[in-house]
GROMACS .gro file of C-alpha atoms in nm:
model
  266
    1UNK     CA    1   0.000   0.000   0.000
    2UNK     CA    2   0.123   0.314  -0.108
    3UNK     CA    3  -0.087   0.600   0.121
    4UNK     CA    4  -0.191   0.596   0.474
    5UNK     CA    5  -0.542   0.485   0.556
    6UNK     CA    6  -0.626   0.191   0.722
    7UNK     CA    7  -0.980   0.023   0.641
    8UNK     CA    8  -1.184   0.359   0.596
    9UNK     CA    9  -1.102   0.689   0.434
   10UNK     CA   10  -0.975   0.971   0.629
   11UNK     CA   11  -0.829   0.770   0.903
   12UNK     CA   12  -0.409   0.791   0.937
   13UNK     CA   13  -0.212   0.495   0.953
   14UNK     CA   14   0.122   0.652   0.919
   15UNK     CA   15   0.249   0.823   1.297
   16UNK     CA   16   0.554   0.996   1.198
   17UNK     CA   17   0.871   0.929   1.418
   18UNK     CA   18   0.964   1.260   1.655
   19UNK     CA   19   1.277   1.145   1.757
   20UNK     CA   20   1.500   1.459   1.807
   21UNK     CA   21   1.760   1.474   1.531
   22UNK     CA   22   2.017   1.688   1.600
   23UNK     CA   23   2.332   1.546   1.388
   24UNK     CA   24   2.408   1.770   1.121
   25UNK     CA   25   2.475   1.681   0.749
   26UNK     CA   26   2.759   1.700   0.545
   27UNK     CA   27   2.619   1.813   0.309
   28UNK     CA   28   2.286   1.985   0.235
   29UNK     CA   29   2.166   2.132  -0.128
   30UNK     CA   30   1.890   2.136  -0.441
   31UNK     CA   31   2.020   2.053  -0.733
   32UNK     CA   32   1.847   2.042  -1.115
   33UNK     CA   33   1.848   1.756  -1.275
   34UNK     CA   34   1.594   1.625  -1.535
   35UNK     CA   35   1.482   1.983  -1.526
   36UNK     CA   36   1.382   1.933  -1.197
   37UNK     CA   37   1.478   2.092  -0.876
   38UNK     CA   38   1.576   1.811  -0.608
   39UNK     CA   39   1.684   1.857  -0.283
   40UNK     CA   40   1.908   1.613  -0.045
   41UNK     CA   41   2.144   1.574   0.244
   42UNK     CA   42   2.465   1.377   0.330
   43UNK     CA   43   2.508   1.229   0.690
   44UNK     CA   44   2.819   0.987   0.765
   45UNK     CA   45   3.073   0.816   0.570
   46UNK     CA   46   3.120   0.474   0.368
   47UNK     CA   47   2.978   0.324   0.133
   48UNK     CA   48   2.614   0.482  -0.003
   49UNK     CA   49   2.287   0.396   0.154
   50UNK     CA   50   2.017   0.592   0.060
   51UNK     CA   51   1.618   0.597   0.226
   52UNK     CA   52   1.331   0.666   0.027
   53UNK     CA   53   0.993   0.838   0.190
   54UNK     CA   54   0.668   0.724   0.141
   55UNK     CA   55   0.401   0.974  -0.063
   56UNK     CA   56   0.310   1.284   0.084
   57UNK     CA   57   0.601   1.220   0.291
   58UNK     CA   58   0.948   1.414   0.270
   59UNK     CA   59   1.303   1.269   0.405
   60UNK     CA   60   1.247   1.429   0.743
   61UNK     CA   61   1.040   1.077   0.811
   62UNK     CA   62   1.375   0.909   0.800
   63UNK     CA   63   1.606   1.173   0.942
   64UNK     CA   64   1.531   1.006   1.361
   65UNK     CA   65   1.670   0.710   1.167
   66UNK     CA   66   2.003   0.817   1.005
   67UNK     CA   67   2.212   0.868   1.345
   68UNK     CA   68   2.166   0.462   1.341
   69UNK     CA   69   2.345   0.437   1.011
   70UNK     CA   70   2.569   0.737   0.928
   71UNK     CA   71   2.868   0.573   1.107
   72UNK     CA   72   2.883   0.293   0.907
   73UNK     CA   73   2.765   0.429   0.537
   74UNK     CA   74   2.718   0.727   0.362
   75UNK     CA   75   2.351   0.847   0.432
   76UNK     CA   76   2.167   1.001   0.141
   77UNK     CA   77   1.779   1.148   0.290
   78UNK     CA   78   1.656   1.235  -0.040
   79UNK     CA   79   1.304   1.445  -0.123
   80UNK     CA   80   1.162   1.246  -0.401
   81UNK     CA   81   1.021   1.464  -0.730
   82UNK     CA   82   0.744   1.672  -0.582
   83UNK     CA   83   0.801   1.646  -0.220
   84UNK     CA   84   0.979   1.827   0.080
   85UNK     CA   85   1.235   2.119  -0.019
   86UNK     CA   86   1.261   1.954  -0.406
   87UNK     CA   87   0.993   2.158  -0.624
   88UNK     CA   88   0.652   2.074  -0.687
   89UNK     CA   89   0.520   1.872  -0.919
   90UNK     CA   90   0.546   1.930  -1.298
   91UNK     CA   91   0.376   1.706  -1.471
   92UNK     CA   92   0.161   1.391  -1.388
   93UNK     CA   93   0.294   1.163  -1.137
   94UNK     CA   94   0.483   0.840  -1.277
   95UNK     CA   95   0.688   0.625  -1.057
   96UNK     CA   96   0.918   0.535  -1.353
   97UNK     CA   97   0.984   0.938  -1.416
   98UNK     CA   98   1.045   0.962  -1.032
   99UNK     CA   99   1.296   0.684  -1.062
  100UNK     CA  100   1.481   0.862  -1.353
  101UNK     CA  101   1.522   1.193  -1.170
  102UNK     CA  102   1.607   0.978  -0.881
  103UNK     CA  103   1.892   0.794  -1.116
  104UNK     CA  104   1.986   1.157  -1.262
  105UNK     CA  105   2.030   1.264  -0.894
  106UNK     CA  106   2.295   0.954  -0.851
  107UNK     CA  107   2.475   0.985  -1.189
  108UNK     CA  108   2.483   1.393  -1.049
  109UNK     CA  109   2.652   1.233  -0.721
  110UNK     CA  110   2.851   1.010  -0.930
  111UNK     CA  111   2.770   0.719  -0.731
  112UNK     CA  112   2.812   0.402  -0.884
  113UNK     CA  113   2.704   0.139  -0.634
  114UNK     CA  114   2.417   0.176  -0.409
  115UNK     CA  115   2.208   0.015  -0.126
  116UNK     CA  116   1.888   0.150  -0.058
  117UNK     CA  117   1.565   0.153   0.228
  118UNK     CA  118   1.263   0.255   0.050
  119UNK     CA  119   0.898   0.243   0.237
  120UNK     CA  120   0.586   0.260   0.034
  121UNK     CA  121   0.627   0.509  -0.236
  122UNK     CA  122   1.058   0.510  -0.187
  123UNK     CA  123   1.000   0.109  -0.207
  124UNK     CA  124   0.793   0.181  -0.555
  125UNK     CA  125   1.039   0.373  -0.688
  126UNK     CA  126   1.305   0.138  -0.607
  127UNK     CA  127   1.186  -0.148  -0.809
  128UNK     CA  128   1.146   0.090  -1.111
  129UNK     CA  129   1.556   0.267  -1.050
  130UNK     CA  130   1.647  -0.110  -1.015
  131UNK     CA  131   1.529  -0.198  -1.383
  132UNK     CA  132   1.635   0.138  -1.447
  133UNK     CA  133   1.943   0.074  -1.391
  134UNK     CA  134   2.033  -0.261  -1.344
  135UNK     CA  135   2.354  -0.282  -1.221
  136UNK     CA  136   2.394   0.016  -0.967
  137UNK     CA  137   2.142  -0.138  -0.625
  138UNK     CA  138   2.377  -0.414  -0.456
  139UNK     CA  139   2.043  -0.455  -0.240
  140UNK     CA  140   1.733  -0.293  -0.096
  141UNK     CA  141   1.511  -0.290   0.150
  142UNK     CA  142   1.175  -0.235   0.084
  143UNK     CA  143   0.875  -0.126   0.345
  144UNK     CA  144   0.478  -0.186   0.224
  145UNK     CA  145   0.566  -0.237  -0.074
  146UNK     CA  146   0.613  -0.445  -0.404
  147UNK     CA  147   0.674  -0.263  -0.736
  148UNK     CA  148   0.286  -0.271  -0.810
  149UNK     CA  149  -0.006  -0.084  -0.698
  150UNK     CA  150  -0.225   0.141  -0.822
  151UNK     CA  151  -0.525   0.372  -0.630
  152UNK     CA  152  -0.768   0.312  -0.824
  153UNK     CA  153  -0.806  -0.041  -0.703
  154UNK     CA  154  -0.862   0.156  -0.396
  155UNK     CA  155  -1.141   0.390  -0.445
  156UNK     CA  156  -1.211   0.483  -0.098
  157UNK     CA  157  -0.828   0.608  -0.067
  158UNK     CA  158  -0.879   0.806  -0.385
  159UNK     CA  159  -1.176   0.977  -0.280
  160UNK     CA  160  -1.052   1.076   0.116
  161UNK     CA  161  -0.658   1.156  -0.006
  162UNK     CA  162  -0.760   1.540  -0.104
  163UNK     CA  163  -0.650   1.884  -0.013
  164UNK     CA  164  -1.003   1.959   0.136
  165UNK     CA  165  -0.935   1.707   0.371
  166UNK     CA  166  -0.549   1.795   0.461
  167UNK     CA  167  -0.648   1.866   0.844
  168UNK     CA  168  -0.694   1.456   0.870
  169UNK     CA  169  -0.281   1.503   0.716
  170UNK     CA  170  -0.106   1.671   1.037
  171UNK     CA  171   0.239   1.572   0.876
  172UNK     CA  172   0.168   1.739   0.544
  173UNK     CA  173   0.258   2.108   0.629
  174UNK     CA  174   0.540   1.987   0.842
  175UNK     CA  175   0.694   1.826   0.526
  176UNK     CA  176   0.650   2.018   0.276
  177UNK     CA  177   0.739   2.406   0.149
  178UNK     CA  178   0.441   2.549   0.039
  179UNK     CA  179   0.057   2.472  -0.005
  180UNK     CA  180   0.121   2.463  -0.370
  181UNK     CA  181   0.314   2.161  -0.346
  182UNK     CA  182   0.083   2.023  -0.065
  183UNK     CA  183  -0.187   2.061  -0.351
  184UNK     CA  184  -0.007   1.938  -0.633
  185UNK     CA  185   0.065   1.594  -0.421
  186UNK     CA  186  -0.282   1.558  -0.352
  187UNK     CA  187  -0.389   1.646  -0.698
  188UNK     CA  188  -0.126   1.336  -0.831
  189UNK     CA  189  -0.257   1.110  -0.629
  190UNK     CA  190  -0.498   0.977  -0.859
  191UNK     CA  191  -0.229   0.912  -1.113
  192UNK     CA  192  -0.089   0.654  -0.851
  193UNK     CA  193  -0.050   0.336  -1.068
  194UNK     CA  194   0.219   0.112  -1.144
  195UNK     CA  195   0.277  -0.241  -1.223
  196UNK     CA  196   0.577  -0.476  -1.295
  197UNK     CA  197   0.549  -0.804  -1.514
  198UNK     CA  198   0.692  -1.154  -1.416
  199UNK     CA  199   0.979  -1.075  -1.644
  200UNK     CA  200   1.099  -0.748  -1.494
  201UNK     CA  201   1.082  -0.905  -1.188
  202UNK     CA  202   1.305  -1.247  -1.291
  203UNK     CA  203   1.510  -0.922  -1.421
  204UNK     CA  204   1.563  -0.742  -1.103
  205UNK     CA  205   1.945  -0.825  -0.982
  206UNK     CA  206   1.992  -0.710  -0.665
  207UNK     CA  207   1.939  -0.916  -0.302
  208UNK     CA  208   1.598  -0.755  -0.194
  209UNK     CA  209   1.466  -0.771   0.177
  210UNK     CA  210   1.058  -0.728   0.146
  211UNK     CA  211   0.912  -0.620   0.446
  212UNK     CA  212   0.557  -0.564   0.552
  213UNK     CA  213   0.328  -0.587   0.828
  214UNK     CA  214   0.047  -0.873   0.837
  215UNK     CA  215  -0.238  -0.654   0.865
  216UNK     CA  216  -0.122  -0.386   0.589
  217UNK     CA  217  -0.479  -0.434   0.378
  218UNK     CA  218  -0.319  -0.286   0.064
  219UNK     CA  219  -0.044  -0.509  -0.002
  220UNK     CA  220  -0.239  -0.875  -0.125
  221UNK     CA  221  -0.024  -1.181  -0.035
  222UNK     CA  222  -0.075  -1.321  -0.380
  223UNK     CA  223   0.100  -0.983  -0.493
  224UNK     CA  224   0.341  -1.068  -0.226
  225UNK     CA  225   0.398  -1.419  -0.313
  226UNK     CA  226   0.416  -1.333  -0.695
  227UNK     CA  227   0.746  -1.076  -0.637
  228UNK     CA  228   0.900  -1.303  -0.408
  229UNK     CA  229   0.842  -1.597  -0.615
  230UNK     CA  230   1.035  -1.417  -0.942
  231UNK     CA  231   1.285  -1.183  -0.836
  232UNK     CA  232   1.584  -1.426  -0.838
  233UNK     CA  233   1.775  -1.274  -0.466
  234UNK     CA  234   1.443  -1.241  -0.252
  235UNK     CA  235   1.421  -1.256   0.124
  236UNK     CA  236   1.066  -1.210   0.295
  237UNK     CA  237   0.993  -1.034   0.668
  238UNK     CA  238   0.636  -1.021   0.718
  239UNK     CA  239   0.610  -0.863   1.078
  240UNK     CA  240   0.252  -0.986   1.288
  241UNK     CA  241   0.029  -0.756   1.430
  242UNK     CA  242   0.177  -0.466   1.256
  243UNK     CA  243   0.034  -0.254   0.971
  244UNK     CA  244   0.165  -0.015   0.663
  245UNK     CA  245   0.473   0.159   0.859
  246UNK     CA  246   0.633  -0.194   1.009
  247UNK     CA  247   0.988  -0.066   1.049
  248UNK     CA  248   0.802   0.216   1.336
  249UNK     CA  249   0.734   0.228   1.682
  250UNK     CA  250   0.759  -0.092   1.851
  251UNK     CA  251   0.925  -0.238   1.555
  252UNK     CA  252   1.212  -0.024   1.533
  253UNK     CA  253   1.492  -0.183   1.715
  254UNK     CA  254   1.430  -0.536   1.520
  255UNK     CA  255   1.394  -0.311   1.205
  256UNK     CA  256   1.737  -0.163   1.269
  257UNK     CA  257   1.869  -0.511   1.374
  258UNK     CA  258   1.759  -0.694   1.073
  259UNK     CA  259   1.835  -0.442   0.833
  260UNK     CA  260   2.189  -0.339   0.961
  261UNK     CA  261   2.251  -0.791   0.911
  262UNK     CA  262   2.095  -0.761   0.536
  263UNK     CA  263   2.291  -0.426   0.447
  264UNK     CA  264   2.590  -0.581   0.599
  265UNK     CA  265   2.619  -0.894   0.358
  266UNK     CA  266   2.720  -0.694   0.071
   0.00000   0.00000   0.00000
């Protein structure tokens, strides 16, 4: 599932981490690629590992999450096309176009080998930069989600996710830099929709880590089942009792632990 409802409209699944963060980056800075204004920051050294936010959500989400990493890799918080300090939306969302600016961004870096933690959306996006580009993710965690989804098998998301509604969104104006862009993610949610075939998934080469909670309703097991069943380096963590954001709250410390072991086989 790629937005944060639960089994009615207007109710939020997502509670955003408020871990004080006081570690400051490297590096900080918007650059244009793809025409496109995108914004990230640098925490740590080593070898690159960068997180990926959900929709509607900016790389503040992960930044309670970096001091747990930055002293081992290179820490890359990046705001995906449309979101936090990059600039709105400019055309219609696509997760492949999101995953090119995302690969311009790294050929911009000049990073040539990658790991990566993407969550819903980031996690989307991953599976598109890893067909992208085949040969630059080592591995990748991904959080709620498999490579396909799409809101319009989801009608009741579609018609609750809008910007009459953003008071039920408390993270939104936190996130983001103006209502503009707050607007123009809302407006793009309807173009939500992607979808990968059994042969981009055989295709996909590096060692993924799915992850996802039991009761995440928009995540099907058969969906589930399917990706793990063709991408050729798949490991599966379903967490019980746990919904969209598994790697929060009281999951966090076996999040860290189990993701720190998978990064560290590389």
């Amino acid at each position: 599932m790629n937005t944060y409802f639960k089994t009615t409209p207007l109710l939020l699944l997502l509670l955003i981490s408020t871990l004080n963060f006081s570690q400051t980056p490297n590096k900080a800075e918007t650059v244009s690629v793809n025409g496109k204004k995108i914004y990230y920051e640098v925490y740590g050294e080593g070898s690159p590992l960068l997180f990926l936010h959900g929709y509607s959500l900016s790389s503040k989400s992960w930044q309670s999450y970096a001091s747990d990493f930055y002293k081992d890799y290179q820490v890359f918080l990046i705001d995906l096309t449309g979101h936090g300090k990059s600039e709105p939306f400019k055309e219609d969302l696509s997760i492949k176009s999101v995953a090119e600016d995302l690969n311009a961004l790294i050929t911009h870096l000049n990073l040539e080998k990658v790991q990566a933690i993407g969550f819903s959306f980031g996690g989307d996006v991953l599976y598109q930069l890893a067909l992208l580009r085949p040969s630059l993710l080592t591995s990748m965690i991904t959080i709620g989600a498999v490579g396909t989804w799409s809101v319009k098998d989801f009608p009741q998301y579609e018609k609750g996710y809008t910007y009459e509604n953003i008071d039920n969104f408390d993270w939104m104006r936190t996130s983001h830099e103006s209502e503009a862009q707050i607007k123009g993610i809302f407006n793009q949610f309807k173009n939500y929709s992607i979808a990968l075939s059994a042969e981009e998934l055989k295709s996909i080469q590096p060692e993924v880590l799915i992850m996802l909670g039991d009761d995440d309703i928009g995540v099907p097991l058969e969906e589930v089942a399917r990706v793990r069943k063709y991408i050729p380096k798949s490991d599966l963590w379903i967490v019980p009792n746990v919904d969209h954001g598994a790697h929060q709250g009281k999951n966090r410390d076996e999040f860290l632990v189990i993701a720190k072991a998978f990064l560290s086989k590389d």
